[in-house]
């Protein structure tokens, strides 16, 4: 167990060639969850992420936009930081490869390898894949294309520096064989072993055909190959050649977390650089699977990327964090789908966790004026619940040590189910009715205490949710100051006053969501059109031109009739007139308006929305309304204007 030791975890440093998508959020959320968990267990954590800013690809994009590479990356890197803030990513350091502290380290690493004779100068001819920044010999190409991404490669011929990977192949193989934890999961370890056994070519580690990189210290006309530059970030971030005490404390890294496509760089090139520098190797490189969209890899060019900022607006950050950590089997590919996300939110978060909290706090408020009572004698039920809590704490710890993130969450949810079942078995309402006061005290205490332990276990996965549970329990001590030991049974003080709160995860009605989706699809089309037209998307909110806005046909409409939609308790079916034309519109407003109230109202509708079916009922437009979490009001016009009047 790494308890009270140190823990150094890293994500890949991402290319600021474009905005990040949900795939990048996946890796970073897993790393964040591990970092938070290790801090909780008392480890001294260094969690490093950052941006990989050099290379031909960035240079080309910047040029096509008419800005310098630095101007281009500065803007995108800002958007990375905004995204990480939004997702509560608790990194300790963010490294940019354009920083001085980094280029000094990269140049020194290059110089040492050169002086040792591991890097030499020669003539190079080979195939280069710019999107992957990878070199290939002809025999490794597939149909003449990059074997990693399938895109075209370019023939490059230049004088270059080479790194003798082959010198270290045997040592590396021995290390991999003697350290089964070094490459995980096992399938990737086997792939790498066969790759090394098939023979390692010396690696070209400099380029002369572009400038956007760190100069080779012994030959300024060359820039250092971007992967040497990028991998070295893990040394810079740990203080190498800057703060030797820090470096001695944190190095070697405990975990480099990466996507499966860059395992090769991290388990062949990177350890060989370290061997050549006489530095210890990282303990583990874990290559996780890909997040797919309908079984296909996400990519900007395919237009199937999922924007994490929009998702967070729509569902909340913790719901997305939970989905990523729970749904995707860590190590394997997983599918991202809105339907699966909504199912998880409704079943696991709103139903299991949300209800447990809501019911427990409501009963403590109702039966004991919100004061956590002193527990009395225990029955088998309580003993069983206490055991389940202790088992959950131990299981989460074991799973996190073994990098079994989904299993850790399953263990937490097992305790949630146990506690929900405990309510049904202990029947607090019946105890209250029968006047069994001491027994009721015991049950209410046990619910409060189980929730306290759950908050501590959950906070590494869903930091905001941990806080919210804590706040509703009314515990004064800051949750962030709590450690693993505090998850032992009995920490909740009788006399603590719980606080009524909103449901932490409101249920999502898939039907109402369908309406929102239609609107967001439309917005996306607008956004793509704007992007195609070469316009820049600003960091946080899309700005639209007046022409974009004019594409919406907003009209005053008069409600002629309204009725519920059978079997959909949030939906109403309205018949409206827009001028002479009659339309049917289905809207998720049944919670806020009765059909009678609506008839005769003049509202505003999007008249040119593509028709859609909601619960099988045709909807030929969308009405406008302002809403908060618990209230909604229709948009109306201030003066008596005729139906059909244009809103602009
Ligand atoms: O490769 N599913 O940067 P990058 C899961 N700069 N993870 C995904 C993903 C998906 N669909 N798409 C991206 C680079 N990722 C180099 C790294 S490190 C010294 C240099 C995640 O911006 C995953 O972690 O292309 C993957 O390895 C990484 O983003 C690639 O990010």
Coordinates of C-alpha atoms in Angstrom, one line a residue, residues 140-645:
X140 CA 6.0 -0.9 -41.5
X141 CA 3.6 1.1 -43.6
X142 CA 0.1 -0.4 -44.3
X143 CA -1.1 0.2 -47.9
X144 CA 1.5 3.0 -48.0
X145 CA -0.2 4.8 -45.1
X146 CA 0.6 5.3 -41.4
X147 CA 0.0 2.0 -39.6
X148 CA -1.2 3.9 -36.5
X149 CA -3.8 6.3 -37.9
X150 CA -4.2 5.2 -41.6
X151 CA -3.4 8.7 -42.9
X152 CA -1.0 9.5 -45.7
X153 CA 2.7 9.8 -44.9
X154 CA 5.4 12.0 -46.4
X155 CA 8.8 10.9 -47.7
X156 CA 11.5 12.9 -45.8
X157 CA 15.2 12.9 -46.6
X158 CA 17.5 14.9 -44.5
X159 CA 20.7 14.9 -42.4
X160 CA 19.6 13.8 -38.9
X161 CA 20.6 12.7 -35.5
X162 CA 19.8 9.1 -34.5
X163 CA 19.3 7.5 -31.2
X164 CA 20.6 3.9 -30.7
X165 CA 17.5 2.3 -29.5
X166 CA 18.8 -1.1 -30.5
X167 CA 21.6 -0.9 -27.9
X168 CA 19.1 -1.1 -25.1
X169 CA 16.6 -3.6 -26.5
X170 CA 17.9 -6.6 -24.4
X171 CA 18.0 -4.6 -21.2
X172 CA 14.5 -3.3 -21.8
X173 CA 13.1 -6.7 -22.5
X174 CA 14.6 -8.0 -19.3
X175 CA 13.0 -5.1 -17.4
X176 CA 9.6 -5.8 -18.9
X177 CA 9.9 -9.5 -18.1
X178 CA 11.1 -8.9 -14.5
X179 CA 8.5 -6.2 -13.8
X180 CA 5.0 -7.4 -14.8
X181 CA 3.5 -4.2 -13.3
X182 CA 5.6 -2.0 -15.7
X183 CA 3.2 -2.2 -18.7
X184 CA -0.5 -2.6 -18.0
X185 CA -2.9 -4.0 -18.9
X186 CA -1.3 -7.3 -19.8
X187 CA -2.5 -7.4 -23.4
X188 CA -0.4 -4.2 -24.1
X189 CA 2.6 -5.7 -22.4
X190 CA 2.5 -8.7 -24.7
X191 CA 2.1 -6.4 -27.8
X192 CA 5.2 -4.5 -26.7
X193 CA 7.3 -7.6 -26.1
X194 CA 6.6 -8.8 -29.6
X195 CA 7.3 -5.3 -31.0
X196 CA 10.7 -5.3 -29.3
X197 CA 11.5 -8.8 -30.3
X198 CA 10.8 -8.0 -34.0
X199 CA 13.8 -5.6 -33.8
X200 CA 14.2 -2.0 -32.9
X201 CA 15.4 0.5 -35.6
X202 CA 17.5 3.5 -34.4
X203 CA 15.2 6.5 -34.0
X204 CA 15.6 9.7 -35.9
X205 CA 15.6 12.4 -33.2
X206 CA 16.0 15.7 -35.1
X207 CA 14.4 17.6 -38.0
X208 CA 15.6 20.3 -40.3
X209 CA 12.5 20.9 -42.4
X210 CA 10.7 23.1 -39.8
X211 CA 11.7 25.4 -37.0
X212 CA 9.0 25.1 -34.4
X213 CA 10.8 23.1 -31.8
X214 CA 13.7 23.1 -29.3
X215 CA 17.1 23.5 -31.1
X216 CA 19.6 20.6 -31.0
X217 CA 22.2 22.0 -28.6
X218 CA 25.2 20.8 -30.6
X219 CA 23.8 21.8 -34.0
X220 CA 21.4 24.7 -34.1
X221 CA 20.0 24.1 -37.6
X222 CA 18.2 21.1 -36.2
X223 CA 15.2 20.9 -33.9
X224 CA 14.7 18.0 -31.5
X225 CA 12.1 15.4 -32.5
X226 CA 8.8 16.3 -30.8
X227 CA 8.5 13.0 -28.9
X228 CA 11.9 13.3 -27.2
X229 CA 10.8 16.8 -26.3
X230 CA 7.4 15.6 -25.1
X231 CA 8.4 12.6 -23.1
X232 CA 11.0 14.6 -21.2
X233 CA 8.2 16.6 -19.7
X234 CA 7.9 14.0 -17.0
X235 CA 11.4 14.8 -15.8
X236 CA 11.0 18.6 -16.0
X237 CA 7.7 18.4 -14.0
X238 CA 9.5 16.4 -11.3
X239 CA 12.2 19.0 -10.9
X240 CA 15.0 17.3 -12.9
X241 CA 18.1 19.6 -13.1
X242 CA 16.2 22.3 -11.3
X243 CA 15.3 21.1 -7.8
X244 CA 17.3 17.9 -7.0
X245 CA 15.5 17.4 -3.7
X246 CA 12.1 17.5 -5.3
X247 CA 13.3 15.2 -8.1
X248 CA 14.8 12.7 -5.6
X249 CA 11.5 12.6 -3.8
X250 CA 9.1 12.1 -6.7
X251 CA 11.2 10.2 -9.3
X252 CA 10.6 7.6 -10.6
X253 CA 7.0 8.3 -11.6
X254 CA 4.4 5.8 -10.1
X255 CA 2.1 6.0 -13.1
X256 CA 2.1 7.4 -16.6
X257 CA -1.5 7.1 -17.7
X258 CA -1.8 7.2 -21.5
X259 CA -4.1 6.1 -24.3
X260 CA -3.3 2.8 -26.0
X261 CA -2.0 4.5 -29.2
X262 CA 1.0 6.0 -27.4
X263 CA 2.0 3.1 -25.2
X264 CA 4.8 2.3 -27.7
X265 CA 6.4 5.7 -27.1
X266 CA 6.1 5.4 -23.4
X267 CA 7.3 1.8 -23.0
X268 CA 10.1 1.7 -25.6
X269 CA 11.5 5.1 -26.4
X270 CA 10.9 6.6 -23.0
X271 CA 12.5 3.8 -20.9
X272 CA 15.4 3.7 -23.2
X273 CA 16.0 7.4 -22.8
X274 CA 16.0 6.9 -19.1
X275 CA 18.3 4.0 -19.2
X276 CA 20.7 6.0 -21.3
X277 CA 20.5 8.8 -18.7
X278 CA 21.1 6.2 -15.9
X279 CA 17.7 7.1 -14.3
X280 CA 15.2 4.6 -12.8
X281 CA 12.2 3.7 -14.9
X282 CA 8.6 4.7 -14.1
X283 CA 6.8 2.0 -12.1
X284 CA 3.9 1.6 -14.4
X285 CA 2.7 2.8 -17.8
X286 CA -1.0 2.1 -18.1
X287 CA -2.5 2.2 -21.6
X288 CA -6.2 2.6 -21.4
X289 CA -8.7 2.0 -24.2
X290 CA -10.4 4.5 -26.5
X291 CA -13.7 6.2 -25.9
X292 CA -15.7 5.5 -29.1
X293 CA -18.7 7.2 -30.5
X294 CA -21.0 4.6 -31.8
X295 CA -18.0 2.2 -32.0
X296 CA -15.9 4.6 -34.0
X297 CA -12.9 6.6 -32.8
X298 CA -13.7 10.2 -32.2
X299 CA -11.9 12.6 -34.4
X300 CA -12.5 16.2 -35.5
X301 CA -12.4 15.3 -39.1
X302 CA -15.1 12.7 -38.7
X303 CA -17.2 15.3 -36.9
X304 CA -18.1 13.0 -34.1
X305 CA -16.3 14.5 -31.2
X306 CA -18.2 15.3 -28.0
X307 CA -17.6 18.7 -26.5
X308 CA -17.0 18.3 -22.8
X309 CA -18.0 21.9 -21.9
X310 CA -21.4 21.4 -23.4
X311 CA -21.9 18.1 -21.7
X312 CA -21.0 19.7 -18.4
X313 CA -23.5 22.4 -19.0
X314 CA -26.2 19.9 -19.8
X315 CA -25.6 17.1 -17.2
X316 CA -23.2 18.5 -14.6
X317 CA -19.6 17.7 -14.2
X318 CA -20.0 15.0 -11.6
X319 CA -22.5 13.0 -13.7
X320 CA -20.0 13.0 -16.6
X321 CA -17.1 12.1 -14.3
X322 CA -19.1 9.3 -12.8
X323 CA -20.2 8.0 -16.3
X324 CA -16.6 7.9 -17.6
X325 CA -15.2 6.2 -14.5
X326 CA -18.0 3.7 -14.2
X327 CA -19.2 2.8 -17.6
X328 CA -15.9 2.3 -19.4
X329 CA -14.0 -0.8 -18.3
X330 CA -10.6 0.6 -17.4
X331 CA -8.1 -0.6 -20.0
X332 CA -10.7 -1.5 -22.7
X333 CA -12.4 0.6 -25.4
X334 CA -15.8 1.9 -24.3
X335 CA -18.7 3.5 -26.0
X336 CA -20.0 7.0 -25.3
X337 CA -23.7 7.4 -25.7
X338 CA -26.1 9.9 -24.4
X339 CA -28.6 7.2 -23.7
X340 CA -26.2 5.2 -21.5
X341 CA -25.3 8.4 -19.8
X342 CA -28.9 9.3 -19.0
X343 CA -29.5 5.7 -17.8
X344 CA -26.6 5.9 -15.4
X345 CA -27.7 9.3 -14.1
X346 CA -31.3 8.1 -13.5
X347 CA -30.5 4.7 -12.1
X348 CA -27.2 5.1 -10.1
X349 CA -27.1 8.8 -9.2
X350 CA -30.7 10.0 -8.9
X351 CA -32.3 6.8 -7.8
X352 CA -29.7 4.9 -5.7
X353 CA -27.5 7.6 -4.3
X354 CA -29.9 10.6 -4.5
X355 CA -32.7 8.8 -2.9
X356 CA -30.6 7.4 -0.1
X357 CA -29.5 10.9 0.8
X358 CA -32.8 12.5 0.4
X359 CA -34.8 9.9 2.4
X360 CA -32.2 9.8 5.2
X361 CA -32.0 13.5 5.6
X362 CA -35.7 14.0 5.3
X363 CA -36.3 11.4 8.1
X364 CA -33.7 12.9 10.4
X365 CA -35.4 16.3 9.9
X366 CA -38.9 14.9 10.3
X367 CA -38.4 12.6 13.3
X368 CA -35.5 14.4 15.1
X369 CA -35.7 18.1 14.1
X370 CA -32.6 17.5 12.0
X371 CA -30.4 16.5 14.9
X372 CA -28.3 13.3 14.5
X373 CA -29.3 11.2 17.5
X374 CA -27.2 9.1 19.9
X375 CA -27.4 5.5 18.7
X376 CA -28.6 2.8 21.2
X377 CA -28.2 -1.0 21.2
X378 CA -27.3 -2.6 17.9
X379 CA -29.3 -5.4 16.2
X380 CA -28.0 -7.7 13.5
X381 CA -29.1 -5.3 10.9
X382 CA -26.8 -2.6 12.2
X383 CA -23.9 -5.0 12.6
X384 CA -24.4 -6.1 9.1
X385 CA -24.5 -2.5 7.8
X386 CA -21.3 -1.6 9.7
X387 CA -19.6 -4.6 8.2
X388 CA -20.7 -3.6 4.8
X389 CA -19.3 -0.1 5.3
X390 CA -15.9 -1.5 6.5
X391 CA -15.9 -3.9 3.5
X392 CA -16.6 -1.1 1.1
X393 CA -13.8 1.0 2.4
X394 CA -11.3 -1.8 2.2
X395 CA -12.5 -2.9 -1.3
X396 CA -12.2 0.6 -2.7
X397 CA -8.7 0.9 -1.4
X398 CA -7.7 -2.5 -2.9
X399 CA -9.3 -1.7 -6.2
X400 CA -7.6 1.7 -6.4
X401 CA -4.2 0.2 -5.7
X402 CA -4.8 -2.3 -8.5
X403 CA -6.1 0.4 -10.9
X404 CA -9.5 -1.2 -11.0
X405 CA -11.4 2.1 -11.1
X406 CA -14.8 0.7 -12.2
X407 CA -14.7 -2.0 -9.5
X408 CA -13.9 0.7 -6.9
X409 CA -17.2 2.4 -7.9
X410 CA -19.1 -0.9 -7.9
X411 CA -17.9 -1.4 -4.3
X412 CA -19.3 2.0 -3.3
X413 CA -22.6 1.3 -5.0
X414 CA -22.8 -2.0 -3.2
X415 CA -22.8 -0.1 0.1
X416 CA -25.4 2.3 -1.3
X417 CA -27.7 -0.6 -2.2
X418 CA -27.1 -2.1 1.2
X419 CA -28.1 1.1 2.9
X420 CA -31.2 1.5 0.8
X421 CA -32.2 -2.0 1.8
X422 CA -31.5 -1.2 5.4
X423 CA -34.1 1.5 5.3
X424 CA -36.6 -0.9 3.9
X425 CA -35.8 -3.5 6.5
X426 CA -35.5 -1.2 9.6
X427 CA -38.7 0.7 8.6
X428 CA -38.0 3.9 10.5
X429 CA -41.6 5.2 9.8
X430 CA -43.0 2.1 11.6
X431 CA -40.6 2.7 14.6
X432 CA -41.8 6.2 14.8
X433 CA -45.4 5.2 14.7
X434 CA -44.8 2.6 17.4
X435 CA -43.0 5.1 19.6
X436 CA -39.8 2.9 19.6
X437 CA -37.6 5.9 20.1
X438 CA -34.3 4.4 21.0
X439 CA -34.5 2.0 18.1
X440 CA -35.3 4.9 15.7
X441 CA -32.3 6.8 17.1
X442 CA -30.1 3.9 16.2
X443 CA -31.4 3.6 12.7
X444 CA -31.2 7.3 11.9
X445 CA -27.6 7.4 13.3
X446 CA -26.6 4.5 11.1
X447 CA -28.0 6.2 8.0
X448 CA -26.2 9.4 8.8
X449 CA -22.9 7.6 9.5
X450 CA -23.2 5.4 6.3
X451 CA -23.7 8.6 4.3
X452 CA -20.7 10.2 5.9
X453 CA -18.5 7.3 4.9
X454 CA -20.0 7.3 1.4
X455 CA -19.2 11.0 1.0
X456 CA -15.5 10.3 1.9
X457 CA -15.3 7.4 -0.5
X458 CA -17.1 9.2 -3.3
X459 CA -15.2 12.5 -3.2
X460 CA -12.2 11.3 -5.2
X461 CA -14.5 10.3 -8.0
X462 CA -17.1 13.1 -7.7
X463 CA -15.6 16.0 -5.7
X464 CA -18.7 18.2 -5.8
X465 CA -21.0 15.4 -4.8
X466 CA -18.9 14.4 -1.8
X467 CA -19.1 18.1 -0.7
X468 CA -22.8 18.2 -1.2
X469 CA -23.5 15.1 0.9
X470 CA -21.2 16.5 3.6
X471 CA -23.0 19.8 3.6
X472 CA -26.4 18.2 3.9
X473 CA -25.1 16.1 6.9
X474 CA -24.1 19.4 8.5
X475 CA -20.6 18.3 9.4
X476 CA -18.4 21.4 10.2
X477 CA -15.0 19.9 9.5
X478 CA -13.8 20.5 6.0
X479 CA -14.2 17.3 4.0
X480 CA -10.9 17.9 2.2
X481 CA -9.0 17.7 5.5
X482 CA -10.3 14.1 6.1
X483 CA -8.1 11.1 5.5
X484 CA -8.6 7.4 4.9
X485 CA -8.6 6.7 8.7
X486 CA -11.6 9.0 9.0
X487 CA -13.6 6.5 6.9
X488 CA -13.7 4.1 9.9
X489 CA -17.1 3.6 11.5
X490 CA -18.2 6.1 14.2
X491 CA -16.9 9.5 13.1
X492 CA -20.3 11.1 12.9
X493 CA -21.0 13.1 16.1
X494 CA -24.5 12.8 17.6
X495 CA -25.9 16.3 17.9
X496 CA -24.8 17.3 14.4
X497 CA -27.6 19.2 12.6
X498 CA -28.4 18.1 9.1
X499 CA -29.4 20.6 6.5
X500 CA -32.2 20.2 4.0
X501 CA -30.8 20.4 0.4
X502 CA -32.0 20.1 -3.1
X503 CA -31.9 16.7 -4.7
X504 CA -28.3 16.2 -5.8
X505 CA -29.1 14.5 -9.1
X506 CA -32.6 15.3 -10.5
X507 CA -33.9 12.6 -12.8
X508 CA -33.7 13.3 -16.4
X509 CA -36.8 12.6 -18.5
X510 CA -35.5 11.3 -21.8
X511 CA -38.5 12.7 -23.6
X512 CA -37.9 16.3 -22.4
X513 CA -34.3 15.7 -23.2
X514 CA -35.2 14.8 -26.8
X515 CA -36.5 18.4 -27.2
X516 CA -33.3 19.9 -25.8
X517 CA -31.3 17.6 -28.1
X518 CA -33.1 18.8 -31.1
X519 CA -32.2 22.4 -30.2
X520 CA -28.6 21.5 -29.5
X521 CA -28.3 19.6 -32.8
X522 CA -29.4 22.8 -34.5
X523 CA -26.9 24.8 -32.6
X524 CA -24.2 22.3 -33.5
X525 CA -25.0 22.6 -37.2
X526 CA -24.7 26.3 -36.8
X527 CA -21.4 26.0 -35.1
X528 CA -20.1 23.6 -37.7
X529 CA -21.1 25.9 -40.4
X530 CA -19.4 28.8 -38.7
X531 CA -16.2 26.6 -38.1
X532 CA -16.2 25.6 -41.8
X533 CA -16.4 29.2 -42.8
X534 CA -13.0 29.5 -41.0
X535 CA -14.3 31.4 -38.0
X536 CA -12.7 30.8 -34.7
X537 CA -14.6 29.4 -31.8
X538 CA -13.8 31.4 -28.7
X539 CA -12.7 29.6 -25.5
X540 CA -16.0 29.4 -23.6
X541 CA -19.1 30.5 -25.4
X542 CA -19.8 30.3 -29.1
X543 CA -20.5 33.8 -30.5
X544 CA -22.9 34.0 -33.4
X545 CA -23.2 36.6 -36.1
X546 CA -26.4 38.5 -36.8
X547 CA -26.7 36.4 -39.9
X548 CA -26.6 33.2 -37.8
X549 CA -29.3 34.6 -35.6
X550 CA -31.4 35.6 -38.5
X551 CA -31.6 31.9 -39.6
X552 CA -34.0 31.3 -36.7
X553 CA -37.5 32.0 -37.6
X554 CA -39.0 33.2 -34.3
X555 CA -42.7 34.1 -34.3
X556 CA -45.5 35.1 -32.0
X557 CA -48.0 32.2 -31.7
X558 CA -51.3 31.9 -30.0
X559 CA -52.2 28.9 -28.0
X560 CA -55.6 27.5 -29.2
X561 CA -55.7 24.3 -27.2
X562 CA -53.6 22.2 -24.9
X563 CA -53.8 18.7 -23.5
X564 CA -51.5 16.3 -21.6
X565 CA -49.6 13.6 -23.6
X566 CA -50.8 10.2 -22.3
X567 CA -48.0 8.3 -20.5
X568 CA -45.6 11.3 -20.4
X569 CA -46.2 13.3 -17.3
X570 CA -44.0 16.2 -18.2
X571 CA -45.3 16.8 -21.7
X572 CA -48.1 18.9 -23.0
X573 CA -49.4 18.9 -26.6
X574 CA -50.3 22.4 -27.8
X575 CA -52.2 23.5 -30.9
X576 CA -51.0 27.0 -31.8
X577 CA -51.6 29.4 -34.7
X578 CA -48.8 31.3 -36.3
X579 CA -50.7 33.8 -38.4
X580 CA -53.0 31.7 -40.5
X581 CA -51.1 28.5 -40.0
X582 CA -52.0 25.9 -37.4
X583 CA -49.2 23.9 -35.8
X584 CA -48.9 21.2 -33.1
X585 CA -46.1 21.6 -30.6
X586 CA -45.1 19.2 -27.8
X587 CA -43.4 20.9 -24.8
X588 CA -42.0 19.7 -21.5
X589 CA -43.9 22.2 -19.4
X590 CA -46.6 20.1 -17.7
X591 CA -45.0 20.5 -14.3
X592 CA -45.3 24.3 -14.6
X593 CA -48.5 25.0 -16.5
X594 CA -52.0 23.5 -16.6
X595 CA -53.5 23.2 -20.1
X596 CA -56.3 25.6 -19.1
X597 CA -53.8 28.3 -18.2
X598 CA -52.2 28.2 -21.6
X599 CA -55.1 28.6 -23.8
X600 CA -55.2 32.2 -25.2
X601 CA -51.6 33.0 -24.3
X602 CA -49.4 34.6 -26.9
X603 CA -46.0 32.9 -26.8
X604 CA -42.8 32.9 -28.8
X605 CA -41.9 29.8 -30.9
X606 CA -39.1 28.7 -33.2
X607 CA -41.1 28.2 -36.4
X608 CA -38.5 26.7 -38.6
X609 CA -37.3 24.0 -36.3
X610 CA -37.1 20.6 -38.0
X611 CA -40.2 18.6 -36.9
X612 CA -39.5 15.8 -34.4
X613 CA -41.5 13.1 -32.6
X614 CA -41.6 13.2 -28.8
X615 CA -43.1 10.1 -27.3
X616 CA -44.5 9.3 -30.7
X617 CA -46.3 12.7 -31.0
X618 CA -45.3 15.0 -33.8
X619 CA -43.9 18.4 -32.7
X620 CA -43.6 21.1 -35.4
X621 CA -41.7 23.8 -33.5
X622 CA -40.4 24.7 -30.1
X623 CA -41.7 27.3 -27.7
X624 CA -39.3 29.5 -25.8
X625 CA -39.2 29.6 -22.0
X626 CA -36.8 30.7 -19.3
X627 CA -36.0 28.2 -16.6
X628 CA -34.0 27.5 -13.6
X629 CA -33.6 24.1 -11.8
X630 CA -37.1 24.3 -10.3
X631 CA -39.0 27.0 -12.1
X632 CA -40.0 27.8 -15.7
X633 CA -41.8 30.8 -17.4
X634 CA -42.9 31.1 -21.0
X635 CA -41.5 33.9 -23.1
X636 CA -44.4 36.2 -24.1
X637 CA -44.5 39.6 -25.9
X638 CA -45.0 42.7 -23.9
X639 CA -47.7 44.4 -26.2
X640 CA -50.7 42.9 -28.0
X641 CA -49.0 41.8 -31.2
X642 CA -50.8 39.6 -33.7
X643 CA -50.0 35.9 -33.9
X644 CA -47.4 35.4 -36.7
X645 CA -45.4 38.6 -35.9

